[in-house]
Amino acid sequence: MDIMALTAVGLAKKMKAKEVTVKEAVEAAFANIEKYESVVNGYVTVDREGAFKRAEEVQKLIDAGKLTGSLAGVPVAVKDNMCTTGLLTTCSSRILENFVPPFSAEAVLNLERAGAVIIGKTNMDEFAMGSTTETSAYGVTKNPWNTEYVPGGSSGGSCAAVAAEECSFALGSDTGGSIRQPSSFCGVTGMKPTYGTVSRYGLIAYGSSLDQIGPIAKDVADCAAILEAIASYDPKDSTSVKRESYDFTSALVKDVTGLRIGVPKDYFGDGLDNEVCEAVLNAVKVLEEKGAVVEEFDLSLVEYAIPAYYIIASAEASSNLARFDGVKYGYRTKEYEGLHQMYKRTRSEGFGQEVKRRIMLGSFVLSSGYYDAYYIKALKTKALIKKAFDHAFEKYDMIVAPAAPTTAPKLGASLSDPIQMYLGDIYTISVNLAGLPGISVPCGIDSKGLPIGMQLIGNCFEENKIIRAAYTYEQNREFRRCPMAERGGNK
Amino acid sequence: MKQYETVIGLEVHVELATKTKIFCSCSTEFGGAPNTHTCPVCTGMPGTLPVLNKQVVEYAMAVGLATNCKINQFCKFDRKNYFYPDNPQNYQISQLYLPICVNGGVEIETAAGKKIIGIHEIHMEEDAGKLIHDEWEDCSLVDYNRSGVPLIEIVSEPDMRSADEVIAYLDKLRLIIQYLGASDCKLQEGSMRADVNLSVREMGTETFGTRTEMKNLNSFKAIARAIEGERARQIELLEEGKKVVQETRRWDDNKEYSYAMRSKEDAQDYRYFPEPDLVPIVISDEWLKRVKENQPELRDEKIVRYKKEYDIPEYDINILTSSKKLADMFENTIALCGKPKEVSNWLMGEAMRLLKEDEKEADEISFSPVHLAKLIGLLDSGEINRTVAKEVFEVIFREDVDPEKYVEEKGLKMVDDEGALRCVVEEVIAANAQSVLDYRSGKTKAMGFLVGQTMKAMKGKADPAVVNRILLEILG
């Protein structure tokens, strides 16, 4: 049996049925890591020792009938911006190159309670700032579908690891599309829940009012099971919502009869790659054939989303990243005279270009004289965007969109024009601004052989509707393994 | 010489007496080895988030109500961004745009009369850690025990015109806050800190002059000296035709002068923005009502009530109400034994004397009203005399003993037997013939001596009034 070709839920079932042991699963994951990592570079840290130790513990609990959840014993990779006790957590930055947290993120703890086995920390754009995982200080991650291309970002490492079957599932984080976009580039399924659903405690903050942790896996059923495991009301997070129900797996129903799907005209016009457009619209047709009611509409304010996002996210980031100063933990410059020089050199040396760019942008928009013109305006725009979605959700159960305007760009093609790169966030960014749930499911391959993703966006707290639609859609096709995994060897 | 008017506004920071910090559950206890009252939240570790301590909000509301402020029932926190090692996140969570209390005022009384000092706003914020500079190693060390301790900042209007008014205002604030139990307000310990904003202008001008801010004022005397010093410095500058520079100055009380710390022109841009990790605070009408109902009787109200209910002098009332602890002690003891004048005498007399001897504040009274009430009972019933009572009180004051047990153990009861007493008196008379003669020849002081000798022979365990009576009977 090819253990790593199984879904997470499928693997857990086999372990429950005693067909596979936890140790075997972990070994299989590490075997693939051995095979592919030198090419893919999806991981910053691989924790063999910790994983095997935990595997032993989990096996005992499974045998004793104490761990019966749908993820018990399954190997998981965690994006490196989530704190893990005793395990290096870098945010793919030099400034945290030696940071070993004394506590774990709540989402990580929830995974451990569910019996999942953490096997490593995945590569990302530095501090989650980027769309290609090329801003990592630990090397780029390559797209397992074609290693000349990026996996997307900022959860590129997590998505590539899932695609290359270097883990059974992964956790990512999404501030402007960082789960959904790389999921679409890597041919996997990824979901961002409603803001406040998964605790942000232990998630190293980028844009506090936008960040959410979410699952990345082979299919919708896996994502629903993972979301059930990691979502919780956490009193340690003041923005955590106590939801009425944490049941997401009951939504795995193959039925979209009468579901009203809105297609924003603005999303399918200029700037969208033809092949992506075609693939997504074909996917929508499938849902229509299955009974969904599909209609075009005007989602206003689309052109304001990106500026509003970059102003708000950068402003919050400029403050959130101030704590990285060489005083308490992390990297500190070797030679300095006086405090000011220590700060300046530590941060200049420890942060990469994109991070510095956003800190400067964020500081500028918050500075006196510009606060009203930029930051306040952006907050007002955010409120209006939410209103526009509220208006749309009066008529529709969900909104469909591409996950990105193109398939994965080539490595090295994006960083020279940051603004162009920012514009690629067009379809995912409003979802974070409005706090809505969104899921990306693979819906085709382009002529270059690169995956395309369809995004379904739901109203706040209506994950179950988009899960149902996504699940129904994906029953239509087989899960497509990336060529690397198919061949079982390096490209 | 031109006449100048001093214009003063105060920013007072008060450390609230909550058990735990404002955004985490670490202890706020003073002292403790460095970095032992810390956790990932108050040391700014990556991924941590603040959670608001409700008691902080209630104390802020209480102080706002007691200073006649309007409570903003919808208020928010904001981040104040600046880099400094005592600030683990390099931002302080504070309130700028919507503070919890606004537009209040307190009445002060000086030699010049009564006046209301306006309060512009009161807001909640977190304290920073402490920096210790190690001269041997030429490095600085940070202790984050204080990081995250809750503060309220009380910003006054520039309504004060003299050091006297400033002191009166601070005294009033301190009294109110102590009464509420919100803080112990000790300037010397840093639980209350005052920054003075001062400018001068020619008498009669409407516009304000340029102001400076003064920090490091650790006692009322230092505040008074700093005000005088800064007023003189600014007047001198203006008289010389120079301008006052808007800056922050640090007061050195030893040298009695101030020096510029940083210019307010180079002033930091704090890039305030709403704290995204905390939700706005919504104070419901019910909550506000509950806090209002739980407000303790404040000093001014007590003074009025005491005047009505108790027959004790105004001077005494003022002293008794000068500290909530003292007022509580007074009221609780009366509740047990009545006798307001007697209780007042003990507190005004012996208690005050012992506090002074021990160099303690009225707040530090640590004995039980039950024991004071019992002592008064023993005195009342004639079981002990006043001299013994004073001795026992001292032990109650310092060790909070039960006076009934103590008197029993030490055998301090007065001798009741008048017969036995009479014998001792006769012995004393016999042994002090000269004094008896002196007394009979009109020297009334001799009586005191004879009483004293009797008391000595009785080892104090007699009622001097009874001794006196017996002596008078015998000697005629």
mmCIF file of N, CA and C in Angstrom, chain B residues 13 23 41 45 100 165 187 230 240 298 342 360 373 393 409 425 432 447:
data_model
loop_
_atom_site.group_PDB
_atom_site.id
_atom_site.type_symbol
_atom_site.label_atom_id
_atom_site.label_comp_id
_atom_site.label_asym_id
_atom_site.label_seq_id
_atom_site.Cartn_x
_atom_site.Cartn_y
_atom_site.Cartn_z
ATOM 1 N N HIS B 13 0.068 58.932 36.506
ATOM 2 C CA HIS B 13 -0.070 57.497 36.260
ATOM 3 C C HIS B 13 -0.248 56.800 37.588
ATOM 4 N N PHE B 23 -3.167 42.328 30.901
ATOM 5 C CA PHE B 23 -3.442 41.504 29.729
ATOM 6 C C PHE B 23 -3.044 40.055 29.869
ATOM 7 N N VAL B 41 3.153 36.312 27.271
ATOM 8 C CA VAL B 41 2.394 37.500 26.856
ATOM 9 C C VAL B 41 3.088 38.783 27.275
ATOM 10 N N MET B 45 6.552 37.623 23.590
ATOM 11 C CA MET B 45 7.007 36.522 22.741
ATOM 12 C C MET B 45 6.142 36.479 21.472
ATOM 13 N N ILE B 100 -11.675 55.612 28.392
ATOM 14 C CA ILE B 100 -12.838 55.158 29.145
ATOM 15 C C ILE B 100 -13.561 56.287 29.897
ATOM 16 N N GLU B 165 -1.615 74.339 44.585
ATOM 17 C CA GLU B 165 -2.790 73.744 43.925
ATOM 18 C C GLU B 165 -2.447 72.352 43.416
ATOM 19 N N LEU B 187 3.888 57.613 45.950
ATOM 20 C CA LEU B 187 4.812 58.287 45.036
ATOM 21 C C LEU B 187 6.202 57.676 45.122
ATOM 22 N N GLU B 230 11.220 75.473 37.540
ATOM 23 C CA GLU B 230 10.904 75.589 36.117
ATOM 24 C C GLU B 230 10.265 76.933 35.810
ATOM 25 N N GLU B 240 14.883 87.457 29.063
ATOM 26 C CA GLU B 240 16.070 87.669 28.230
ATOM 27 C C GLU B 240 15.716 87.744 26.761
ATOM 28 N N LEU B 298 -17.287 58.111 49.782
ATOM 29 C CA LEU B 298 -16.010 58.796 49.669
ATOM 30 C C LEU B 298 -15.821 59.763 50.841
ATOM 31 N N GLU B 342 -14.596 58.010 72.478
ATOM 32 C CA GLU B 342 -13.530 57.172 73.025
ATOM 33 C C GLU B 342 -12.697 56.570 71.904
ATOM 34 N N LYS B 360 5.099 54.893 59.945
ATOM 35 C CA LYS B 360 4.139 54.257 59.046
ATOM 36 C C LYS B 360 3.034 55.234 58.676
ATOM 37 N N ALA B 373 -12.102 47.382 70.243
ATOM 38 C CA ALA B 373 -13.408 47.428 70.927
ATOM 39 C C ALA B 373 -13.324 46.710 72.272
ATOM 40 N N PHE B 393 -2.612 48.619 74.425
ATOM 41 C CA PHE B 393 -2.893 49.103 73.063
ATOM 42 C C PHE B 393 -1.668 49.008 72.183
ATOM 43 N N GLU B 409 -3.225 36.714 80.723
ATOM 44 C CA GLU B 409 -1.899 36.079 80.744
ATOM 45 C C GLU B 409 -0.894 36.852 81.569
ATOM 46 N N VAL B 425 -2.116 51.910 100.581
ATOM 47 C CA VAL B 425 -2.106 53.379 100.704
ATOM 48 C C VAL B 425 -1.552 53.766 102.059
ATOM 49 N N ASN B 432 6.134 57.840 103.557
ATOM 50 C CA ASN B 432 6.440 59.131 102.916
ATOM 51 C C ASN B 432 5.930 60.288 103.740
ATOM 52 N N MET B 447 0.230 65.230 96.364
ATOM 53 C CA MET B 447 -0.805 64.211 96.216
ATOM 54 C C MET B 447 -0.452 63.309 95.018
#
